[in-house]
């Protein structure tokens, strides 16, 4: 069993803890946080299903003052850990890295950290083998993770020469107020970082893109125009996407009108927090323009990176040396593909 510690019990950290606890070959040591929060209050009310460790004594005192049971300090948890999943705020992970090195612990960082924090910029399906035995890996962002799933899927089928993407990006996660109350769209300079990151993972594909921030919270929407190396029909593209266990195909006439419909469906399924690990592609959006294939993707930003993060554990710890075998184990334990 591989001993895993989650550092940062926020939006991503909660979901990572849940995901690791579902794996039959991993042991969750616990979760670490630095301050009292609604997430910690909920953890207590749920009966402390995970041991909680405090970053330092000051944090432990604050948590204790709020009646939160604390198992110990971060240093004590690191002594029992093989690999850390760092889900802290951007920039904090880079500082934490020195402590992980001190204890000889591997670490996986989320997409908000700079690329130089890690040895490998990682995606489970696209470059699993590059992560084997690596000490420090960094995940792609939520949008890039989902985008690569779709583009890599087509690339393996017919080869992809280039892609042009437009991202309609949710402005904040549900419950966040730091962006304020807005009624506007905001455009970023092109190309967006997701296109550049895609080329880092899949260097044989040329990519560019535009990003627009929208005042919504439940998911991003990406349009992709992909130029295949050989002609591929709409039906072939649909059939190829359907084979991928981290892609869910949806249709407008089924009631999937947009991001809110998908979020409601996940809640109706009984998914914790209304989460989906899969990206959704609307069959109705898959069209051709000459040789190019165009389609639209829904990205569930709070949960989409969880499967690839678990893949990263398998790679760094060399639990599986074959990427296909590794992702199939992750998928099975998370229940991905079982709905087909």
CSV table of C-alpha atoms in Angstrom, one decimal:
chain,number,residue,atom,x,y,z
A,1,UNK,CA,0.0,0.0,0.0
A,2,UNK,CA,1.2,3.5,-0.8
A,3,UNK,CA,0.8,6.0,2.0
A,4,UNK,CA,-0.7,9.3,0.7
A,5,UNK,CA,-1.0,12.6,2.5
A,6,UNK,CA,-3.2,15.5,1.2
A,7,UNK,CA,-1.9,18.9,2.1
A,8,UNK,CA,-4.6,21.6,1.8
A,9,UNK,CA,-8.2,20.7,2.6
A,10,UNK,CA,-10.0,23.1,0.3
A,11,UNK,CA,-11.9,22.7,-3.0
A,12,UNK,CA,-9.5,20.3,-4.5
A,13,UNK,CA,-8.0,18.7,-1.3
A,14,UNK,CA,-11.4,17.5,-0.2
A,15,UNK,CA,-11.9,15.7,-3.5
A,16,UNK,CA,-8.4,14.3,-3.5
A,17,UNK,CA,-8.9,12.8,-0.1
A,18,UNK,CA,-12.2,11.2,-1.2
A,19,UNK,CA,-10.5,9.9,-4.4
A,20,UNK,CA,-7.5,8.4,-2.7
A,21,UNK,CA,-9.8,6.7,-0.1
A,22,UNK,CA,-11.5,4.9,-2.9
A,23,UNK,CA,-8.3,3.3,-4.2
A,24,UNK,CA,-7.7,-0.3,-3.1
A,25,UNK,CA,-3.9,0.0,-3.2
A,26,UNK,CA,-3.5,3.3,-1.4
A,27,UNK,CA,-3.7,4.4,2.2
A,28,UNK,CA,-4.8,7.9,3.1
A,29,UNK,CA,-2.6,9.1,6.1
A,30,UNK,CA,-4.8,12.1,6.5
A,31,UNK,CA,-5.3,15.7,5.5
A,32,UNK,CA,-3.4,18.8,6.5
A,33,UNK,CA,-4.7,22.4,6.7
A,34,UNK,CA,-3.5,25.8,8.0
A,35,UNK,CA,-6.6,27.5,9.4
A,36,UNK,CA,-10.2,27.1,10.4
A,37,UNK,CA,-12.6,26.9,7.5
A,38,UNK,CA,-16.0,25.7,6.5
A,39,UNK,CA,-14.4,22.6,5.0
A,40,UNK,CA,-12.9,21.8,8.4
A,41,UNK,CA,-16.2,22.5,10.1
A,42,UNK,CA,-17.9,20.1,7.7
A,43,UNK,CA,-15.2,17.5,8.3
A,44,UNK,CA,-15.9,17.5,12.0
A,45,UNK,CA,-19.7,17.3,11.5
A,46,UNK,CA,-19.2,14.3,9.3
A,47,UNK,CA,-17.4,12.6,12.2
A,48,UNK,CA,-13.8,13.1,11.1
A,49,UNK,CA,-13.6,10.4,8.4
A,50,UNK,CA,-10.0,11.6,7.8
A,51,UNK,CA,-7.3,12.3,10.4
A,52,UNK,CA,-6.5,16.0,10.4
A,53,UNK,CA,-3.0,17.4,10.9
A,54,UNK,CA,-2.1,21.1,11.5
A,55,UNK,CA,0.6,22.9,9.6
A,56,UNK,CA,2.1,24.3,12.8
A,57,UNK,CA,1.4,24.8,16.5
A,58,UNK,CA,-0.4,28.1,15.9
A,59,UNK,CA,-2.8,26.4,13.6
A,60,UNK,CA,-3.3,23.5,16.0
A,61,UNK,CA,-4.2,25.9,18.8
A,62,UNK,CA,-6.8,27.7,16.5
A,63,UNK,CA,-8.4,24.4,15.5
A,64,UNK,CA,-8.4,23.1,19.1
A,65,UNK,CA,-10.1,26.4,20.2
A,66,UNK,CA,-12.9,25.6,17.7
A,67,UNK,CA,-13.3,22.1,19.0
A,68,UNK,CA,-11.6,20.4,16.1
A,69,UNK,CA,-9.7,17.2,16.9
A,70,UNK,CA,-6.1,17.3,15.5
A,71,UNK,CA,-4.0,14.2,15.1
A,72,UNK,CA,-0.7,16.0,15.0
A,73,UNK,CA,1.5,18.3,13.0
A,74,UNK,CA,2.5,18.2,9.3
A,75,UNK,CA,6.0,17.0,10.2
A,76,UNK,CA,4.6,14.0,12.1
A,77,UNK,CA,2.4,13.1,9.1
A,78,UNK,CA,5.3,13.4,6.7
A,79,UNK,CA,7.2,10.8,8.7
A,80,UNK,CA,4.5,8.2,7.7
A,81,UNK,CA,4.1,9.4,4.1
A,82,UNK,CA,5.3,8.1,0.7
A,83,UNK,CA,3.8,10.8,-1.4
A,84,UNK,CA,2.0,14.2,-0.8
A,85,UNK,CA,-0.8,15.6,-2.9
A,86,UNK,CA,-0.3,19.3,-2.5
A,87,UNK,CA,-3.6,21.2,-3.0
A,88,UNK,CA,-2.6,24.4,-1.4
A,89,UNK,CA,-3.1,27.9,-2.9
A,90,UNK,CA,-0.8,28.9,-5.8
A,91,UNK,CA,2.7,29.6,-4.6
A,92,UNK,CA,2.4,27.8,-1.3
A,93,UNK,CA,3.2,24.4,-2.8
A,94,UNK,CA,6.6,25.7,-4.0
A,95,UNK,CA,7.4,26.7,-0.4
A,96,UNK,CA,6.2,23.4,1.0
A,97,UNK,CA,8.4,21.5,-1.4
A,98,UNK,CA,11.5,22.2,0.7
A,99,UNK,CA,9.8,20.4,3.6
A,100,UNK,CA,8.9,17.5,1.4
A,101,UNK,CA,12.5,17.2,0.3
A,102,UNK,CA,13.7,17.3,3.9
A,103,UNK,CA,11.6,14.2,4.7
A,104,UNK,CA,12.4,12.4,1.4
A,105,UNK,CA,8.7,12.5,0.4
A,106,UNK,CA,7.6,12.7,-3.2
A,107,UNK,CA,4.9,15.2,-4.1
A,108,UNK,CA,2.3,16.0,-6.8
A,109,UNK,CA,1.3,19.7,-7.2
A,110,UNK,CA,-1.9,21.1,-8.8
A,111,UNK,CA,-2.1,23.3,-11.9
A,112,UNK,CA,-1.9,26.6,-10.0
A,113,UNK,CA,1.8,26.2,-9.3
A,114,UNK,CA,4.5,27.2,-11.7
A,115,UNK,CA,5.9,24.5,-14.0
A,116,UNK,CA,9.4,24.7,-12.5
A,117,UNK,CA,8.1,23.3,-9.2
A,118,UNK,CA,8.2,19.8,-10.6
A,119,UNK,CA,10.4,17.5,-12.6
A,120,UNK,CA,7.5,16.5,-14.9
A,121,UNK,CA,4.4,18.3,-16.2
A,122,UNK,CA,2.0,15.4,-16.1
A,123,UNK,CA,-1.2,14.0,-17.6
A,124,UNK,CA,-2.2,10.4,-17.0
A,125,UNK,CA,-3.4,9.5,-20.5
A,126,UNK,CA,-1.0,11.6,-22.6
A,127,UNK,CA,2.4,11.1,-20.9
A,128,UNK,CA,2.2,8.7,-18.0
A,129,UNK,CA,5.5,7.1,-18.6
A,130,UNK,CA,7.4,10.4,-18.2
A,131,UNK,CA,6.2,10.5,-14.6
A,132,UNK,CA,7.7,7.1,-13.7
A,133,UNK,CA,9.9,7.4,-10.5
A,134,UNK,CA,9.7,11.2,-10.6
A,135,UNK,CA,10.1,12.9,-7.3
A,136,UNK,CA,7.9,15.9,-8.1
A,137,UNK,CA,5.1,16.1,-10.6
A,138,UNK,CA,2.7,18.9,-11.5
A,139,UNK,CA,-0.8,18.5,-12.9
A,140,UNK,CA,-2.2,20.5,-15.7
A,141,UNK,CA,-5.0,22.9,-14.9
A,142,UNK,CA,-8.6,21.8,-14.9
A,143,UNK,CA,-9.3,23.2,-18.4
A,144,UNK,CA,-6.0,21.8,-19.8
A,145,UNK,CA,-6.7,18.4,-18.2
A,146,UNK,CA,-10.1,18.0,-19.9
A,147,UNK,CA,-8.9,19.5,-23.1
A,148,UNK,CA,-6.0,17.1,-23.4
A,149,UNK,CA,-8.3,14.1,-22.7
A,150,UNK,CA,-10.3,15.1,-25.8
A,151,UNK,CA,-7.5,16.1,-28.1
A,152,UNK,CA,-5.3,13.1,-27.1
A,153,UNK,CA,-8.2,10.8,-27.7
A,154,UNK,CA,-8.6,12.0,-31.2
A,155,UNK,CA,-4.8,12.2,-31.7
A,156,UNK,CA,-4.5,8.5,-30.9
A,157,UNK,CA,-7.3,7.7,-33.4
A,158,UNK,CA,-6.3,9.8,-36.5
A,159,UNK,CA,-3.4,12.1,-35.5
A,160,UNK,CA,-4.1,15.8,-34.9
A,161,UNK,CA,-2.0,18.5,-36.6
A,162,UNK,CA,-3.3,21.6,-34.8
A,163,UNK,CA,-6.1,22.8,-32.6
A,164,UNK,CA,-7.7,26.2,-32.0
A,165,UNK,CA,-9.7,26.6,-28.8
A,166,UNK,CA,-12.0,29.1,-27.2
A,167,UNK,CA,-12.6,28.8,-23.4
A,168,UNK,CA,-15.6,30.3,-21.6
A,169,UNK,CA,-14.2,30.2,-18.1
A,170,UNK,CA,-16.2,30.3,-14.9
A,171,UNK,CA,-15.2,33.3,-12.9
A,172,UNK,CA,-15.0,31.5,-9.5
A,173,UNK,CA,-15.9,28.3,-7.7
A,174,UNK,CA,-19.3,28.0,-6.0
A,175,UNK,CA,-19.1,29.7,-2.6
A,176,UNK,CA,-16.2,32.0,-3.6
A,177,UNK,CA,-16.7,35.8,-3.2
A,178,UNK,CA,-13.2,37.0,-4.0
A,179,UNK,CA,-14.1,38.0,-7.6
A,180,UNK,CA,-17.0,40.1,-6.4
A,181,UNK,CA,-20.5,40.2,-7.9
A,182,UNK,CA,-20.2,40.8,-11.7
A,183,UNK,CA,-22.3,41.2,-14.8
A,184,UNK,CA,-19.6,41.2,-17.5
A,185,UNK,CA,-17.3,39.1,-19.6
A,186,UNK,CA,-13.6,39.6,-19.5
A,187,UNK,CA,-11.2,38.7,-22.3
A,188,UNK,CA,-7.6,37.6,-21.8
A,189,UNK,CA,-4.7,38.1,-24.3
A,190,UNK,CA,-4.2,35.3,-26.8
A,191,UNK,CA,-2.9,32.6,-26.8
A,192,UNK,CA,-4.2,31.3,-23.5
A,193,UNK,CA,-2.0,29.2,-21.2
A,194,UNK,CA,-4.1,26.1,-21.8
A,195,UNK,CA,-3.1,26.1,-25.5
A,196,UNK,CA,0.6,26.5,-24.5
A,197,UNK,CA,0.3,23.8,-21.8
A,198,UNK,CA,-1.3,21.4,-24.3
A,199,UNK,CA,1.8,21.8,-26.6
A,200,UNK,CA,4.1,21.1,-23.6
A,201,UNK,CA,2.3,17.7,-23.0
A,202,UNK,CA,1.6,17.0,-26.7
A,203,UNK,CA,4.5,18.8,-28.5
A,204,UNK,CA,3.6,17.3,-31.9
A,205,UNK,CA,0.3,19.3,-32.0
A,206,UNK,CA,0.2,23.1,-32.7
A,207,UNK,CA,-2.3,24.9,-30.5
A,208,UNK,CA,-3.6,28.4,-29.9
A,209,UNK,CA,-6.7,29.8,-28.2
A,210,UNK,CA,-8.7,32.6,-26.6
A,211,UNK,CA,-10.1,32.7,-23.1
A,212,UNK,CA,-13.2,34.6,-21.9
A,213,UNK,CA,-14.2,34.9,-18.2
A,214,UNK,CA,-17.9,34.5,-17.6
A,215,UNK,CA,-19.9,35.3,-14.4
A,216,UNK,CA,-20.9,31.7,-13.7
A,217,UNK,CA,-19.6,29.1,-11.2
A,218,UNK,CA,-20.5,25.6,-12.4
A,219,UNK,CA,-18.0,24.6,-15.0
A,220,UNK,CA,-16.0,25.9,-18.0
A,221,UNK,CA,-17.0,25.5,-21.6
A,222,UNK,CA,-14.4,24.9,-24.4
A,223,UNK,CA,-14.9,24.9,-28.1
A,224,UNK,CA,-12.2,23.0,-30.1
A,225,UNK,CA,-11.5,23.2,-33.8
A,226,UNK,CA,-9.1,20.3,-34.5
A,227,UNK,CA,-7.3,19.6,-37.8
A,228,UNK,CA,-6.8,15.9,-38.2
A,229,UNK,CA,-3.9,14.4,-40.1
A,230,UNK,CA,-6.3,12.1,-41.9
A,231,UNK,CA,-10.0,12.8,-42.6
A,232,UNK,CA,-12.4,11.5,-39.9
A,233,UNK,CA,-16.2,11.5,-40.0
A,234,UNK,CA,-18.4,12.9,-37.3
A,235,UNK,CA,-19.6,9.4,-36.4
A,236,UNK,CA,-15.9,8.2,-36.1
A,237,UNK,CA,-15.2,11.1,-33.7
A,238,UNK,CA,-18.3,10.3,-31.6
A,239,UNK,CA,-17.5,6.6,-31.4
A,240,UNK,CA,-13.9,7.4,-30.5
A,241,UNK,CA,-15.0,9.7,-27.6
A,242,UNK,CA,-17.4,7.1,-26.4
A,243,UNK,CA,-14.6,4.6,-25.9
A,244,UNK,CA,-12.8,7.0,-23.4
A,245,UNK,CA,-13.9,6.3,-19.8
A,246,UNK,CA,-13.2,9.9,-18.7
A,247,UNK,CA,-15.4,11.4,-21.4
A,248,UNK,CA,-19.2,11.4,-21.1
A,249,UNK,CA,-21.2,12.0,-24.3
A,250,UNK,CA,-24.4,14.0,-23.8
A,251,UNK,CA,-27.1,15.4,-26.1
A,252,UNK,CA,-29.4,18.5,-26.0
A,253,UNK,CA,-32.5,16.4,-26.6
A,254,UNK,CA,-31.7,14.4,-23.5
A,255,UNK,CA,-32.0,17.6,-21.4
A,256,UNK,CA,-28.3,18.6,-21.2
A,257,UNK,CA,-28.9,22.2,-22.2
A,258,UNK,CA,-25.7,23.5,-20.6
A,259,UNK,CA,-23.5,23.6,-17.5
A,260,UNK,CA,-26.4,23.9,-15.0
A,261,UNK,CA,-28.1,20.8,-16.5
A,262,UNK,CA,-24.9,18.8,-16.1
A,263,UNK,CA,-24.4,19.9,-12.5
A,264,UNK,CA,-28.0,19.1,-11.6
A,265,UNK,CA,-27.7,15.7,-13.3
A,266,UNK,CA,-24.6,14.9,-11.2
A,267,UNK,CA,-26.5,15.8,-8.0
A,268,UNK,CA,-29.4,13.6,-9.2
A,269,UNK,CA,-27.0,10.8,-9.6
A,270,UNK,CA,-26.0,11.2,-5.9
A,271,UNK,CA,-22.5,12.2,-6.8
A,272,UNK,CA,-20.9,13.8,-3.7
A,273,UNK,CA,-20.9,17.6,-4.0
A,274,UNK,CA,-22.5,17.3,-7.5
A,275,UNK,CA,-19.1,16.2,-8.9
A,276,UNK,CA,-18.3,14.6,-12.1
A,277,UNK,CA,-14.8,13.2,-12.8
A,278,UNK,CA,-15.7,13.0,-16.5
A,279,UNK,CA,-15.7,15.9,-19.0
A,280,UNK,CA,-18.9,16.1,-21.1
A,281,UNK,CA,-18.9,16.5,-24.9
A,282,UNK,CA,-22.2,17.4,-26.6
A,283,UNK,CA,-22.7,15.1,-29.6
A,284,UNK,CA,-24.8,17.9,-31.1
A,285,UNK,CA,-21.8,20.2,-31.3
A,286,UNK,CA,-19.6,17.8,-33.3
A,287,UNK,CA,-19.5,19.2,-36.8
A,288,UNK,CA,-17.1,19.4,-39.7
A,289,UNK,CA,-15.7,22.5,-41.5
A,290,UNK,CA,-13.9,21.0,-44.4
A,291,UNK,CA,-11.5,18.5,-42.9
A,292,UNK,CA,-11.6,20.2,-39.4
A,293,UNK,CA,-13.6,18.7,-36.6
A,294,UNK,CA,-15.3,21.1,-34.1
A,295,UNK,CA,-16.9,20.2,-30.8
A,296,UNK,CA,-17.9,21.6,-27.4
A,297,UNK,CA,-16.7,20.4,-23.9
A,298,UNK,CA,-18.0,20.9,-20.4
A,299,UNK,CA,-15.2,21.0,-17.8
A,300,UNK,CA,-16.3,20.3,-14.1
A,301,UNK,CA,-13.5,22.4,-12.7
A,302,UNK,CA,-13.7,21.3,-9.1
A,303,UNK,CA,-13.3,17.5,-9.8
A,304,UNK,CA,-11.9,17.0,-13.2
A,305,UNK,CA,-8.2,16.7,-12.2
A,306,UNK,CA,-8.8,14.1,-9.5
A,307,UNK,CA,-8.3,11.0,-11.7
A,308,UNK,CA,-5.1,12.4,-13.3
A,309,UNK,CA,-3.7,13.2,-9.8
A,310,UNK,CA,-4.2,9.6,-8.7
A,311,UNK,CA,-2.6,8.5,-11.9
A,312,UNK,CA,0.4,10.7,-10.9
A,313,UNK,CA,0.7,8.7,-7.6
A,314,UNK,CA,0.9,5.5,-9.6
A,315,UNK,CA,3.6,6.9,-11.9
A,316,UNK,CA,5.8,8.6,-9.2
A,317,UNK,CA,5.7,5.5,-7.0
A,318,UNK,CA,6.0,3.2,-10.1
A,319,UNK,CA,3.0,1.2,-8.8
A,320,UNK,CA,2.3,0.5,-12.5
A,321,UNK,CA,4.9,1.0,-15.2
A,322,UNK,CA,2.3,0.8,-18.0
A,323,UNK,CA,0.1,3.8,-18.4
A,324,UNK,CA,-2.9,2.0,-19.8
A,325,UNK,CA,-2.9,-0.4,-16.8
A,326,UNK,CA,-2.5,2.5,-14.4
A,327,UNK,CA,-5.4,4.6,-15.7
A,328,UNK,CA,-7.6,1.6,-15.9
A,329,UNK,CA,-7.0,0.9,-12.2
A,330,UNK,CA,-7.8,4.5,-11.3
A,331,UNK,CA,-10.9,4.5,-13.4
A,332,UNK,CA,-12.2,1.2,-11.9
A,333,UNK,CA,-11.7,2.5,-8.3
A,334,UNK,CA,-13.4,5.8,-9.1
A,335,UNK,CA,-16.3,4.1,-11.0
A,336,UNK,CA,-15.4,5.7,-14.3
A,337,UNK,CA,-17.0,4.1,-17.3
A,338,UNK,CA,-19.4,2.1,-15.2
A,339,UNK,CA,-22.4,4.2,-16.4
A,340,UNK,CA,-22.0,3.1,-20.0
